Amino acid sequence: MKNITITKAEQSKLSELDFDNIPLGKIFTDHMFICDYEDGEWQNPRIEPIKEIGTHPATMALHYGQAIFEGMKATLDSNGIPLLFRPDKNAARLNFSADRMGMPSFPEDLFAEGLKKLVKLESSWIPPQEGSAMYLRPFMYADEHFIGMRAATSYKFIIICSPAGPYFSERIKLFAEKKYIRAATGGTGEAKAAGNYAAAIKPTENAKAKGYNQVLWLDAFEHKYIQEVGTMNIFFKIAGEIITPFRDGNILDGITRMSVIDLLRDKGFEVTERPITIDEVKEASENGSLEEAFGTGTAIGIAYIQEIGTDEGTIHVSDESPVAEDVNDTLNSIKIGTIEDKFSWMVPAE
Ligand code: COI
């Protein structure tokens, strides 16, 4: 593995951070990890002061959208040790996305090493309050300057860090979208590609204008099978069974999703990954068997769903989410080391 060089910022901006009032996604730490892909290999991995990355107007990512990203969080345990949650899963998913988008894979050992060194260097930026974390954003984009439709020959892989305060989740409202779609079989739905999010912005703004928080995506052909939510995977509890849409190539392989499935099964719940339609959820709401609905994602954690708007009316969900709350508590406790990490998910950034 290539040696990672570290150049430290002359002056830290940490003293400007108000740990009790951290605006989401707006504050960035002093350093970033950056690595260049040139001549068929990843070169010059380095940690350096965060700065603007020069953008030539012909930068290919701007034109053809070869851009992928990951979302992760670093937390502190009670001894102040920074912990990463299942970083191997993010490294693998980044490379899955890279493959789908015709981009080079990034060495997983270098991903782990770069991430650990960066998080260790920036550990004093991790907010200590329960529920807080330092959000980590690894991403890769085509930075060759070229007009023409082909895979780029040069790329950048970068990790930036952004402290995030505790997320007090209000129950959220979703709108089941039937006009626009997120993913169709053979497309890029399973990749964490920037373009998937770009195409979601207009429908999301439309949903927000109607008073909803996020879009609930349905399948591309019949507009009835539930896929996922704007920034989350989704779970339902219906008559005791916990159901989440199965991975048919159209939904993101969420790391919180897979962890919640493991935790729920460990707690003795039956969890089924299977196709589920919006009509099944509506019927369950009407006959009283829809017990809970919740979303899972790195940024948001676990979000309790209050209602789902459809063109035909509103699907109401119970006001209480005991199972989702319990699994949320367990997940958060694992992340700060206050309960046993029996799945060995946490990796110290040391
Ligand atoms: C995350 O939850 O970390 C994501 O990557 C979703 C993002 C669009 C906020």
JSON list of N, CA and C and ligand atoms in Angstrom, two decimals, residues 69-72 93 135-137 192 197 230-232 252 297-301, ligand 1:
[
{"chain": "A", "resi": 69, "resn": "PHE", "atom": "N", "xyz": [-20.52, 8.62, -4.28]},
{"chain": "A", "resi": 69, "resn": "PHE", "atom": "CA", "xyz": [-20.14, 9.03, -2.92]},
{"chain": "A", "resi": 69, "resn": "PHE", "atom": "C", "xyz": [-20.58, 8.00, -1.90]},
{"chain": "A", "resi": 70, "resn": "GLU", "atom": "N", "xyz": [-20.09, 8.18, -0.70]},
{"chain": "A", "resi": 70, "resn": "GLU", "atom": "CA", "xyz": [-20.47, 7.36, 0.46]},
{"chain": "A", "resi": 70, "resn": "GLU", "atom": "C", "xyz": [-20.83, 8.28, 1.61]},
{"chain": "A", "resi": 71, "resn": "GLY", "atom": "N", "xyz": [-21.53, 7.74, 2.60]},
{"chain": "A", "resi": 71, "resn": "GLY", "atom": "CA", "xyz": [-21.83, 8.49, 3.82]},
{"chain": "A", "resi": 71, "resn": "GLY", "atom": "C", "xyz": [-21.49, 7.61, 5.00]},
{"chain": "A", "resi": 72, "resn": "MET", "atom": "N", "xyz": [-20.76, 8.16, 5.96]},
{"chain": "A", "resi": 72, "resn": "MET", "atom": "CA", "xyz": [-20.34, 7.38, 7.14]},
{"chain": "A", "resi": 72, "resn": "MET", "atom": "C", "xyz": [-20.35, 8.32, 8.34]},
{"chain": "A", "resi": 93, "resn": "ARG", "atom": "N", "xyz": [-18.96, -0.87, -1.01]},
{"chain": "A", "resi": 93, "resn": "ARG", "atom": "CA", "xyz": [-20.07, -0.28, -1.77]},
{"chain": "A", "resi": 93, "resn": "ARG", "atom": "C", "xyz": [-19.55, 0.81, -2.72]},
{"chain": "A", "resi": 135, "resn": "TYR", "atom": "N", "xyz": [-19.76, 13.41, 10.52]},
{"chain": "A", "resi": 135, "resn": "TYR", "atom": "CA", "xyz": [-20.18, 12.80, 9.25]},
{"chain": "A", "resi": 135, "resn": "TYR", "atom": "C", "xyz": [-18.96, 12.78, 8.32]},
{"chain": "A", "resi": 136, "resn": "LEU", "atom": "N", "xyz": [-18.79, 11.66, 7.63]},
{"chain": "A", "resi": 136, "resn": "LEU", "atom": "CA", "xyz": [-17.65, 11.50, 6.72]},
{"chain": "A", "resi": 136, "resn": "LEU", "atom": "C", "xyz": [-18.19, 11.31, 5.32]},
{"chain": "A", "resi": 137, "resn": "ARG", "atom": "N", "xyz": [-17.63, 12.01, 4.39]},
{"chain": "A", "resi": 137, "resn": "ARG", "atom": "CA", "xyz": [-18.12, 11.93, 3.02]},
{"chain": "A", "resi": 137, "resn": "ARG", "atom": "C", "xyz": [-16.97, 11.54, 2.07]},
{"chain": "A", "resi": 192, "resn": "LYS", "atom": "N", "xyz": [-24.41, 4.20, -5.45]},
{"chain": "A", "resi": 192, "resn": "LYS", "atom": "CA", "xyz": [-24.57, 5.50, -4.77]},
{"chain": "A", "resi": 192, "resn": "LYS", "atom": "C", "xyz": [-23.97, 6.56, -5.70]},
{"chain": "A", "resi": 197, "resn": "TYR", "atom": "N", "xyz": [-29.29, 11.12, -7.07]},
{"chain": "A", "resi": 197, "resn": "TYR", "atom": "CA", "xyz": [-29.79, 12.15, -6.16]},
{"chain": "A", "resi": 197, "resn": "TYR", "atom": "C", "xyz": [-30.21, 13.39, -6.96]},
{"chain": "A", "resi": 230, "resn": "GLY", "atom": "N", "xyz": [-36.17, 8.96, -0.10]},
{"chain": "A", "resi": 230, "resn": "GLY", "atom": "CA", "xyz": [-35.15, 9.90, -0.58]},
{"chain": "A", "resi": 230, "resn": "GLY", "atom": "C", "xyz": [-33.74, 9.62, -0.08]},
{"chain": "A", "resi": 231, "resn": "THR", "atom": "N", "xyz": [-33.54, 9.60, 1.23]},
{"chain": "A", "resi": 231, "resn": "THR", "atom": "CA", "xyz": [-32.18, 9.36, 1.75]},
{"chain": "A", "resi": 231, "resn": "THR", "atom": "C", "xyz": [-32.16, 8.14, 2.68]},
{"chain": "A", "resi": 232, "resn": "MET", "atom": "N", "xyz": [-33.10, 7.23, 2.49]},
{"chain": "A", "resi": 232, "resn": "MET", "atom": "CA", "xyz": [-33.20, 6.10, 3.44]},
{"chain": "A", "resi": 232, "resn": "MET", "atom": "C", "xyz": [-33.74, 4.85, 2.77]},
{"chain": "A", "resi": 252, "resn": "LEU", "atom": "N", "xyz": [-30.73, 0.94, -2.80]},
{"chain": "A", "resi": 252, "resn": "LEU", "atom": "CA", "xyz": [-29.39, 1.05, -2.23]},
{"chain": "A", "resi": 252, "resn": "LEU", "atom": "C", "xyz": [-29.19, -0.03, -1.16]},
{"chain": "A", "resi": 297, "resn": "GLY", "atom": "N", "xyz": [-30.91, 5.23, 7.52]},
{"chain": "A", "resi": 297, "resn": "GLY", "atom": "CA", "xyz": [-29.86, 5.79, 6.66]},
{"chain": "A", "resi": 297, "resn": "GLY", "atom": "C", "xyz": [-28.75, 6.34, 7.54]},
{"chain": "A", "resi": 298, "resn": "THR", "atom": "N", "xyz": [-27.58, 6.54, 6.96]},
{"chain": "A", "resi": 298, "resn": "THR", "atom": "CA", "xyz": [-26.45, 7.00, 7.77]},
{"chain": "A", "resi": 298, "resn": "THR", "atom": "C", "xyz": [-26.69, 8.39, 8.33]},
{"chain": "A", "resi": 299, "resn": "ALA", "atom": "N", "xyz": [-27.06, 9.34, 7.45]},
{"chain": "A", "resi": 299, "resn": "ALA", "atom": "CA", "xyz": [-27.19, 10.72, 7.92]},
{"chain": "A", "resi": 299, "resn": "ALA", "atom": "C", "xyz": [-28.32, 10.83, 8.94]},
{"chain": "A", "resi": 300, "resn": "ILE", "atom": "N", "xyz": [-29.43, 10.21, 8.64]},
{"chain": "A", "resi": 300, "resn": "ILE", "atom": "CA", "xyz": [-30.65, 10.40, 9.43]},
{"chain": "A", "resi": 300, "resn": "ILE", "atom": "C", "xyz": [-30.76, 9.41, 10.60]},
{"chain": "A", "resi": 301, "resn": "GLY", "atom": "N", "xyz": [-30.04, 8.32, 10.53]},
{"chain": "A", "resi": 301, "resn": "GLY", "atom": "CA", "xyz": [-30.16, 7.26, 11.54]},
{"chain": "A", "resi": 301, "resn": "GLY", "atom": "C", "xyz": [-31.43, 6.48, 11.30]},
{"chain": "B", "resi": 1, "resn": "COI", "atom": "C1", "xyz": [-26.45, 9.34, 4.04]},
{"chain": "B", "resi": 1, "resn": "COI", "atom": "O1", "xyz": [-27.44, 9.05, 4.69]},
{"chain": "B", "resi": 1, "resn": "COI", "atom": "O2", "xyz": [-25.33, 9.35, 4.53]},
{"chain": "B", "resi": 1, "resn": "COI", "atom": "C2", "xyz": [-26.54, 9.68, 2.63]},
{"chain": "B", "resi": 1, "resn": "COI", "atom": "O3", "xyz": [-25.58, 9.47, 1.94]},
{"chain": "B", "resi": 1, "resn": "COI", "atom": "C3", "xyz": [-27.73, 10.34, 2.09]},
{"chain": "B", "resi": 1, "resn": "COI", "atom": "C4", "xyz": [-27.37, 11.71, 1.68]},
{"chain": "B", "resi": 1, "resn": "COI", "atom": "C5", "xyz": [-28.06, 12.12, 0.44]},
{"chain": "B", "resi": 1, "resn": "COI", "atom": "C6", "xyz": [-27.57, 12.68, 2.81]}
]
